GROMACS .gro file of C-alpha atoms in nm:
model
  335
    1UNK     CA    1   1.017  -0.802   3.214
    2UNK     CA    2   1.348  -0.875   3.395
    3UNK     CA    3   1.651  -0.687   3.311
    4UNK     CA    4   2.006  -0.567   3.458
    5UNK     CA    5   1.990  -0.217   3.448
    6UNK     CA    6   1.702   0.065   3.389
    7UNK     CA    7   1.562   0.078   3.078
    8UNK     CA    8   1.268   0.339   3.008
    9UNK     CA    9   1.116   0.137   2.772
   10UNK     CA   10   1.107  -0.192   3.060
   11UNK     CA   11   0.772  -0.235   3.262
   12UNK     CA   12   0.963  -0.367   3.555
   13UNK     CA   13   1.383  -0.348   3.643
   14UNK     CA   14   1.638  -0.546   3.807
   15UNK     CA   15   1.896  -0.228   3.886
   16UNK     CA   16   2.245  -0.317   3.967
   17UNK     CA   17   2.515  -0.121   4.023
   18UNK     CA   18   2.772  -0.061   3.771
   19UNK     CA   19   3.074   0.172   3.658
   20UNK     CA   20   3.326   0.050   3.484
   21UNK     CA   21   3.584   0.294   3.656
   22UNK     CA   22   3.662   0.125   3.942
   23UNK     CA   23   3.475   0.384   4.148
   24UNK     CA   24   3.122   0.287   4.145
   25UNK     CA   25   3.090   0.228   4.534
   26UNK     CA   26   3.261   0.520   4.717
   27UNK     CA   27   3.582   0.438   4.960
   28UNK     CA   28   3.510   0.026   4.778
   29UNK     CA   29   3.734  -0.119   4.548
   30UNK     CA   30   3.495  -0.421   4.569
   31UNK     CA   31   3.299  -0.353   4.268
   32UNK     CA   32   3.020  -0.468   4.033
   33UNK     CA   33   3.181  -0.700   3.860
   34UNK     CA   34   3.454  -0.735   4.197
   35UNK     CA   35   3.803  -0.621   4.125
   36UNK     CA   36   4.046  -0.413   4.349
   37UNK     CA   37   4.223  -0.507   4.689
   38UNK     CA   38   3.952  -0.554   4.945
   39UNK     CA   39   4.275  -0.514   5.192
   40UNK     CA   40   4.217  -0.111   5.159
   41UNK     CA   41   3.819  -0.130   5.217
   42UNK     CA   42   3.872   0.037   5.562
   43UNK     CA   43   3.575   0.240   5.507
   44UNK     CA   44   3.372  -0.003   5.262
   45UNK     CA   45   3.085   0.010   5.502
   46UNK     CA   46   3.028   0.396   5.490
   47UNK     CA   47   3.033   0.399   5.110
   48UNK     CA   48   2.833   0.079   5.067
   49UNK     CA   49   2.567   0.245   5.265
   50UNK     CA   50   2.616   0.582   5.032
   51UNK     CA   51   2.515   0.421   4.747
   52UNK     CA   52   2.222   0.234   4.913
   53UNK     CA   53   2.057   0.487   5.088
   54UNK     CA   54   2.056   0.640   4.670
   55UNK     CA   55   1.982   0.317   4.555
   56UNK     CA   56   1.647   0.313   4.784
   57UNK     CA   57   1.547   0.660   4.737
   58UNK     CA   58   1.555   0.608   4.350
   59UNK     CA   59   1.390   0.315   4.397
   60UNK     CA   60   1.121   0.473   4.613
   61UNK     CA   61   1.035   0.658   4.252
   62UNK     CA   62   0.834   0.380   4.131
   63UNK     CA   63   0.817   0.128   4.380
   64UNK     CA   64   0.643  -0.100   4.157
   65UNK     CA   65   0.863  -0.105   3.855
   66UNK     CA   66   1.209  -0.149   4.048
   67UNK     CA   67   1.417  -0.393   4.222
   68UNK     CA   68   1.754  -0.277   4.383
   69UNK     CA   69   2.001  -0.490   4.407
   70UNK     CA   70   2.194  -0.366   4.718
   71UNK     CA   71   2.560  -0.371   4.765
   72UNK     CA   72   2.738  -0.504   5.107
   73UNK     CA   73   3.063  -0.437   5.256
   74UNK     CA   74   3.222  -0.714   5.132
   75UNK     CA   75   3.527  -0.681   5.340
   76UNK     CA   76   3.317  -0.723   5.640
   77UNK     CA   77   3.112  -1.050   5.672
   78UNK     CA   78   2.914  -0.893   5.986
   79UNK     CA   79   2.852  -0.568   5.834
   80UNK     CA   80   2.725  -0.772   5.546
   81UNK     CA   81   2.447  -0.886   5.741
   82UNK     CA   82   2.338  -0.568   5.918
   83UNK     CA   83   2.344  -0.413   5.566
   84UNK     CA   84   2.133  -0.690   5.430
   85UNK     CA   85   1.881  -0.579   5.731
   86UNK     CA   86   1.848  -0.200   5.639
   87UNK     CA   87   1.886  -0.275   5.315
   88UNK     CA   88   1.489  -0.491   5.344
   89UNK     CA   89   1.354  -0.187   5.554
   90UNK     CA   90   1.447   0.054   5.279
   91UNK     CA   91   1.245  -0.165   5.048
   92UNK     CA   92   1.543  -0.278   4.846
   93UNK     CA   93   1.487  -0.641   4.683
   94UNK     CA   94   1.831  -0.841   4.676
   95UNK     CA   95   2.198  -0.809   4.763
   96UNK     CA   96   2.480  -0.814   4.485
   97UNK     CA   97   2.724  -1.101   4.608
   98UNK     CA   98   3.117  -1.093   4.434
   99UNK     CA   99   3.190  -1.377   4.277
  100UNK     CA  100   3.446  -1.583   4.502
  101UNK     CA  101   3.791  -1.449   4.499
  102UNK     CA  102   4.100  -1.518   4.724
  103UNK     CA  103   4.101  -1.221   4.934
  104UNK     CA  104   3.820  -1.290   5.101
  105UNK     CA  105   3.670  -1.608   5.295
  106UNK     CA  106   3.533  -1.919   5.086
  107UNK     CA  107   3.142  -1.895   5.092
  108UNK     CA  108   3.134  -2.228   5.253
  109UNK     CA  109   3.317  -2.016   5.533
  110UNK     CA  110   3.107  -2.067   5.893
  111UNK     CA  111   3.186  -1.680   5.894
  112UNK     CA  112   2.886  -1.621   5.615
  113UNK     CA  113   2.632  -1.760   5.809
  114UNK     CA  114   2.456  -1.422   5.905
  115UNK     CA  115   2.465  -1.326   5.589
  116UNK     CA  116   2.310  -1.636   5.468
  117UNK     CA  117   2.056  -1.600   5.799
  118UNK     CA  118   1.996  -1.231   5.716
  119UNK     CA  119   1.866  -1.311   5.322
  120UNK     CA  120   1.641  -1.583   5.434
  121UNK     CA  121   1.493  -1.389   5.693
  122UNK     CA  122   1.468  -1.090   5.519
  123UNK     CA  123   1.375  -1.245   5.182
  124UNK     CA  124   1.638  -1.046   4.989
  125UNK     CA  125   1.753  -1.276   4.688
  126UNK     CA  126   2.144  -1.303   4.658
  127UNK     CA  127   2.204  -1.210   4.303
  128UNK     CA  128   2.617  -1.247   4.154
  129UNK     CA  129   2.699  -1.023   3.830
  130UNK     CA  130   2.886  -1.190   3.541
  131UNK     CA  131   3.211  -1.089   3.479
  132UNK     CA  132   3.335  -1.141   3.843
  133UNK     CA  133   3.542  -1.338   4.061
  134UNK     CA  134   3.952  -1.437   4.060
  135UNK     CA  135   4.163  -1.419   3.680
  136UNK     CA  136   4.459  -1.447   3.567
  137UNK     CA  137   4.633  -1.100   3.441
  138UNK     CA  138   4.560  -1.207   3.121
  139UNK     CA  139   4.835  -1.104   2.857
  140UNK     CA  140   4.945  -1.160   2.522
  141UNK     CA  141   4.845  -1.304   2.205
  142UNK     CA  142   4.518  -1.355   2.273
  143UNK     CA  143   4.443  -1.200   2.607
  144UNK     CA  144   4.129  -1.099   2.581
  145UNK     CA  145   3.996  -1.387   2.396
  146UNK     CA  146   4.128  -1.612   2.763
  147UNK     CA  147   3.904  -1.344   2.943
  148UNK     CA  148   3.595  -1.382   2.759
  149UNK     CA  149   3.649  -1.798   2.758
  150UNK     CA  150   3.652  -1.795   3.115
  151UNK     CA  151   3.440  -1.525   3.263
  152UNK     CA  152   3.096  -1.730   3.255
  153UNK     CA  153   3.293  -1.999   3.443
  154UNK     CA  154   3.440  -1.794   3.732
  155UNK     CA  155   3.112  -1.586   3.806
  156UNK     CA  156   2.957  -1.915   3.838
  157UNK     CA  157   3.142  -2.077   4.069
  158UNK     CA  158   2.997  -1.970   4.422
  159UNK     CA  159   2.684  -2.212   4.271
  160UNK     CA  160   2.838  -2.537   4.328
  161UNK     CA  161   3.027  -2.434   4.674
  162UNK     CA  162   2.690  -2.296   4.798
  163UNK     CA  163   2.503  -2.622   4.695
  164UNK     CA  164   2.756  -2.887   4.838
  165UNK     CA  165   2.830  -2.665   5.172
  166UNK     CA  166   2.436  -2.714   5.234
  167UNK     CA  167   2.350  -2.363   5.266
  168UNK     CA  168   2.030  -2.422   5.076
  169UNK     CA  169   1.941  -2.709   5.270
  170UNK     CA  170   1.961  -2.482   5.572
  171UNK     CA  171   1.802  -2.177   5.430
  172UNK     CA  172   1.579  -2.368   5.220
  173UNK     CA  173   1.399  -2.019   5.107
  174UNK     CA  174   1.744  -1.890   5.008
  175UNK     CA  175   1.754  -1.724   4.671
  176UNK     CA  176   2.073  -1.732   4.453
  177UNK     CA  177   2.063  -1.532   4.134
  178UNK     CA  178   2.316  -1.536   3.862
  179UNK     CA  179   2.262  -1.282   3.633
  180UNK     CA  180   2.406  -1.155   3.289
  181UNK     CA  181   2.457  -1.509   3.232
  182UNK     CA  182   2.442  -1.749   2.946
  183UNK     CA  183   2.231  -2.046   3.033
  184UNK     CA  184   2.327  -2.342   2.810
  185UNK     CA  185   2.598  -2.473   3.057
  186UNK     CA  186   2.340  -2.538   3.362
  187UNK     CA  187   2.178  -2.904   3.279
  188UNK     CA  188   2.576  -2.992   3.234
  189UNK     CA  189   2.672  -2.836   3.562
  190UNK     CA  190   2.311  -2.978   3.738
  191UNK     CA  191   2.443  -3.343   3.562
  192UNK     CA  192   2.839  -3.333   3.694
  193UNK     CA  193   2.708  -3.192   4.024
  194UNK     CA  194   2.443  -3.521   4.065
  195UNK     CA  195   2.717  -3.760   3.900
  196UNK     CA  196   2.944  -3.659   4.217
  197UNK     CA  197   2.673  -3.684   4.467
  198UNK     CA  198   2.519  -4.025   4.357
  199UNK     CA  199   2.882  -4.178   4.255
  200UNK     CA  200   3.078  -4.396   4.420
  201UNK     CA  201   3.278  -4.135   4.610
  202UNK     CA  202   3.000  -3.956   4.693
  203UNK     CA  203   2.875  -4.118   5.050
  204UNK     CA  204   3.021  -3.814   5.238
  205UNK     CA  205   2.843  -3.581   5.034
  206UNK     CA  206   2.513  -3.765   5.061
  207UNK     CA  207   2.557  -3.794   5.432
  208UNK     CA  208   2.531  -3.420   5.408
  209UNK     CA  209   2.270  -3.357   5.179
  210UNK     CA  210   1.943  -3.472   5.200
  211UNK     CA  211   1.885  -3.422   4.816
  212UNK     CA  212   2.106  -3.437   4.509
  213UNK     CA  213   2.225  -3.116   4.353
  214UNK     CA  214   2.014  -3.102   4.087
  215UNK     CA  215   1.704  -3.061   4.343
  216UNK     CA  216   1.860  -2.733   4.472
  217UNK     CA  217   1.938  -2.573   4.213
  218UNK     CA  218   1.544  -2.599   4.094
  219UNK     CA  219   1.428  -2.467   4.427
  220UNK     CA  220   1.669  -2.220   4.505
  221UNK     CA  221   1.844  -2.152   4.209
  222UNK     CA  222   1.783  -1.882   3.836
  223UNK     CA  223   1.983  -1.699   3.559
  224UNK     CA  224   1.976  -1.409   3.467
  225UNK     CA  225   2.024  -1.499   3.102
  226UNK     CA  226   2.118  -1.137   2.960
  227UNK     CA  227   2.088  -1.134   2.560
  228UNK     CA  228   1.942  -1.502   2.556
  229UNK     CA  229   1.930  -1.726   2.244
  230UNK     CA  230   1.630  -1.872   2.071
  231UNK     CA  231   1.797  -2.195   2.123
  232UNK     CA  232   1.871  -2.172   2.481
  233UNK     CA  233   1.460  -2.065   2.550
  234UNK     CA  234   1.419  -2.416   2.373
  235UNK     CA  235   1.683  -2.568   2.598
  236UNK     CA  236   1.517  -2.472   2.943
  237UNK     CA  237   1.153  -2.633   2.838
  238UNK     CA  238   1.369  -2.903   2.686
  239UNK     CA  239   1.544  -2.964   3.061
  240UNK     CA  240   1.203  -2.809   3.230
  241UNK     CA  241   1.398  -2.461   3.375
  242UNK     CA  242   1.171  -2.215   3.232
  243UNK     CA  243   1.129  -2.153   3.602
  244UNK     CA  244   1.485  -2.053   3.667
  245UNK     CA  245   1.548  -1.891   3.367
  246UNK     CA  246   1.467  -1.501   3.328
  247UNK     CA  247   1.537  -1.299   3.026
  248UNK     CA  248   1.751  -0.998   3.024
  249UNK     CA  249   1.843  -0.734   2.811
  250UNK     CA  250   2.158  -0.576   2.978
  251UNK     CA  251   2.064  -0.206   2.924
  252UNK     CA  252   2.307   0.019   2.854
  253UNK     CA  253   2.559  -0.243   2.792
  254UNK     CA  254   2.696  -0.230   2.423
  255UNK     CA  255   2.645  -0.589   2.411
  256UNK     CA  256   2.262  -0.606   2.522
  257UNK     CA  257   1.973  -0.579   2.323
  258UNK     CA  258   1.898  -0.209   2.314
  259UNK     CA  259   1.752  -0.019   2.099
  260UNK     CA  260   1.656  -0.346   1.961
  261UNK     CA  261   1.484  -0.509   2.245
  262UNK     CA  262   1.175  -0.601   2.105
  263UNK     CA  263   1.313  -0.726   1.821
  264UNK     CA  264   1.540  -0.926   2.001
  265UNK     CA  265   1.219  -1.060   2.210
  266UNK     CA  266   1.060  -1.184   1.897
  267UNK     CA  267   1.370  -1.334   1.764
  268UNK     CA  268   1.412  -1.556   2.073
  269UNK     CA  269   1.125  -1.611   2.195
  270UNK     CA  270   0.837  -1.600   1.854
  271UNK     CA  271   0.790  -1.997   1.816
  272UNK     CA  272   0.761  -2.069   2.192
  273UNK     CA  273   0.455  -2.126   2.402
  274UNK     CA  274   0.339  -1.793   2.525
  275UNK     CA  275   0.310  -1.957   2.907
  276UNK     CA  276   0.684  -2.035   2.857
  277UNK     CA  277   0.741  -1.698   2.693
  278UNK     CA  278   0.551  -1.559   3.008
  279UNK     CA  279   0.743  -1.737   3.276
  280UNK     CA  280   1.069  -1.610   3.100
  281UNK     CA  281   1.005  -1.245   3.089
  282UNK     CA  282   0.813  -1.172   3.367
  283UNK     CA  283   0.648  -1.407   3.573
  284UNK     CA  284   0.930  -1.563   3.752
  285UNK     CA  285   1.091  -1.241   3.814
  286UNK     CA  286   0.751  -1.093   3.995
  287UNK     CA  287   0.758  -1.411   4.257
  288UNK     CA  288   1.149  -1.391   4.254
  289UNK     CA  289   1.156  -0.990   4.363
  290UNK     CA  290   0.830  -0.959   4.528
  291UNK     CA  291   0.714  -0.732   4.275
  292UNK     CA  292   0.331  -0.622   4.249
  293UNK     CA  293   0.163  -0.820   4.004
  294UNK     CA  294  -0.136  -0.630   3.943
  295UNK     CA  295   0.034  -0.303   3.860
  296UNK     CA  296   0.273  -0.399   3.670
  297UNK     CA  297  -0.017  -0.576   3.461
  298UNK     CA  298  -0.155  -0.222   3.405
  299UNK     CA  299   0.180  -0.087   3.290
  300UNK     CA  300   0.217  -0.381   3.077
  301UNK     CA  301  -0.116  -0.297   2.886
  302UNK     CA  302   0.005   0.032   2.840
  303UNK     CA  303   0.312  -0.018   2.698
  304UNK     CA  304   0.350  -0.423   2.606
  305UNK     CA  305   0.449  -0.585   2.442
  306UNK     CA  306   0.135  -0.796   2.340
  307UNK     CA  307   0.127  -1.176   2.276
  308UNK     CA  308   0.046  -1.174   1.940
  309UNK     CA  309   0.388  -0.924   1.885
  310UNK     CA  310   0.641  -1.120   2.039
  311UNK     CA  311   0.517  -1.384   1.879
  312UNK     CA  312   0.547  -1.247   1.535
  313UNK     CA  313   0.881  -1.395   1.382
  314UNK     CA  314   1.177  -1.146   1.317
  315UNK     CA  315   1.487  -1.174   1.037
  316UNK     CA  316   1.742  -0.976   1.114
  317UNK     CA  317   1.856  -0.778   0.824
  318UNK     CA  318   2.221  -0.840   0.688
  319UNK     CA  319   2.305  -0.497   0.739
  320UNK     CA  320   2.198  -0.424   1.065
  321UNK     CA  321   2.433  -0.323   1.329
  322UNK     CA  322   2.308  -0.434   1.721
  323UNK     CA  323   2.408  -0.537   2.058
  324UNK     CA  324   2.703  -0.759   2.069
  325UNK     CA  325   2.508  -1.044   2.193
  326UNK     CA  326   2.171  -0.932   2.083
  327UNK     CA  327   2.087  -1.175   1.829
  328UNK     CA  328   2.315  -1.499   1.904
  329UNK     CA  329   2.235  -1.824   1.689
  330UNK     CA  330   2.539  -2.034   1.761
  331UNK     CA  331   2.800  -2.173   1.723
  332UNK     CA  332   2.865  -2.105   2.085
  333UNK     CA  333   2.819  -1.879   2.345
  334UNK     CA  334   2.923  -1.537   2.164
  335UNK     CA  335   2.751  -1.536   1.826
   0.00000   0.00000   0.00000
């Protein structure tokens, strides 16, 4: 199954790295989630590779059941792409990539081009943590409820400026992830993106792209839909991205599913096809990653779950007190 951070209970995980005290990379200030002055990253590159070379090493553990997400010296677009390098040897499986911010170059910069050349090489999937990119100091009467409305939005916007610059088109085995993400906004954002490319004003864009929007973001494109909603599992067969969705659980987060995550399995996912349900929590992840298949098929029969559980409807009781975002049902995004 495909989630953010380690879980013990998890037969395969997606490990990012986290802290939520500003001090998660050593001499960075370019974080998980991408805060700080990158202006003082003089020696980014040394603690980038810190963390890495711990990163691969607990990794090396059990090879089979984890996928590092590496971190890059952000501050540096060519030491991004000789990290990206050592980052494959060590056996590391992706890259985290900041969500775009103003201190440092747009992504449809020419100066990202090794970086975009080292990933497709290398196979290394670029993966972008929610909760990133540039905000306003929120303040006031409602500040935090003006973060939470627009934090989905600004970790997603390197998708768009990646599609219409044509770095797909000229990496065309470039991965983009974007993970602890909700995924009912993507047909919207796959429409408006195919409305400007096939609209009237959209000759110069077509000139550039062999393919509308839409096509990319099925090739090269997934979420990494953290605490994800019975209704949104219907909504990718519905718009036929069960291969670009993956499920998540957001371990330790207070808002993931944990210590209720197979509950939370059979609550999303107990009235849909098992080959969907397959494709969502494992399947696409193992071809993402490069994971091994076979073994983690004999973990998986040691631990499960088994078709027939997740399958089994769940009610939540009225009482029960879970992850934030555990159990969502709607109206929007955060219930």
């Amino acid at each position: 199954r495909y989630v953010q951070e380690h879980h013990p209970q998890e037969r395969a995980d997606v490990i990012f790295h986290g802290g939520l005290n500003g001090q998660s990379i050593p001499f960075s200030t370019t974080g998980l989630i991408s805060w700080g002055d990158s202006a003082y990253n003089n020696l980014e590159h040394v603690g980038v590779r810190i963390y890495n070379r711990w990163l691969a090493d607990f990794c090396a553990l059990a090879p089979e059941r984890h996928a590092g997400i590496a971190h890059i010296p952000i501050s540096d677009p060519a030491a991004c792409a000789r990290e990206v390098e050592w980052a494959a040897e060590a056996g590391l499986k992706g890259i985290n990539l900041p969500a775009p911010r103003g201190d440092f170059p747009m992504l449809n910069d020419p100066v990202w081009e090794p970086l975009w050349a080292a990933c497709a090489e290398t196979g290394l999937s670029v993966n972008t943590h929610g909760g990133g990119g540039e905000h306003y100091p929120y303040a006031g009467q409602g500040a935090q409820a003006m973060y939470m409305m627009e934090t989905p939005f600004r970790t997603r916007r390197g998708l768009w400026v990646m599609i219409f610059s044509g770095i797909f088109d000229r990496y065309p085995n470039l991965k983009l992830v974007l993970t602890e993400q909700w995924m009912d906004w993507a047909p919207s954002a796959m429409a408006d993106m195919d409305g400007l490319y096939n609209g009237p004003t959209g000759l110069a864009i077509r000139s550039t792209l062999p393919k509308p929007p839409s096509e990319y973001f099925r090739e090269n494109c997934f979420i990494g839909a953290s605490f994800m909603s019975n209704g949104e599992a219907h909504m990718s067969i519905e718009h036929d991205l069960t291969g670009n969705v993956m499920w998540g659980d957001d371990y330790p987060h207070a808002e993931g599913t944990w210590p209720d995550t197979r509950e939370a399995m059979r609550f999303t996912f107990s009235d849909i096809d098992p080959g969907h349900t397959r494709r969502f929590l494992g399947e696409t992840a193992i071809d993402l990653y490069g994971l091994d298949r076979a073994k983690l098929t004999d973990v998986a029969a040691k631990i499960g779950p088994t078709v027939a559980e997740v399958a089994t409807p769940y009610t939540l009781p009225e009482d029960a007190v879970v992850g934030l975002y555990a159990f969502r049902t709607g109206p929007g995004i955060f219930i």
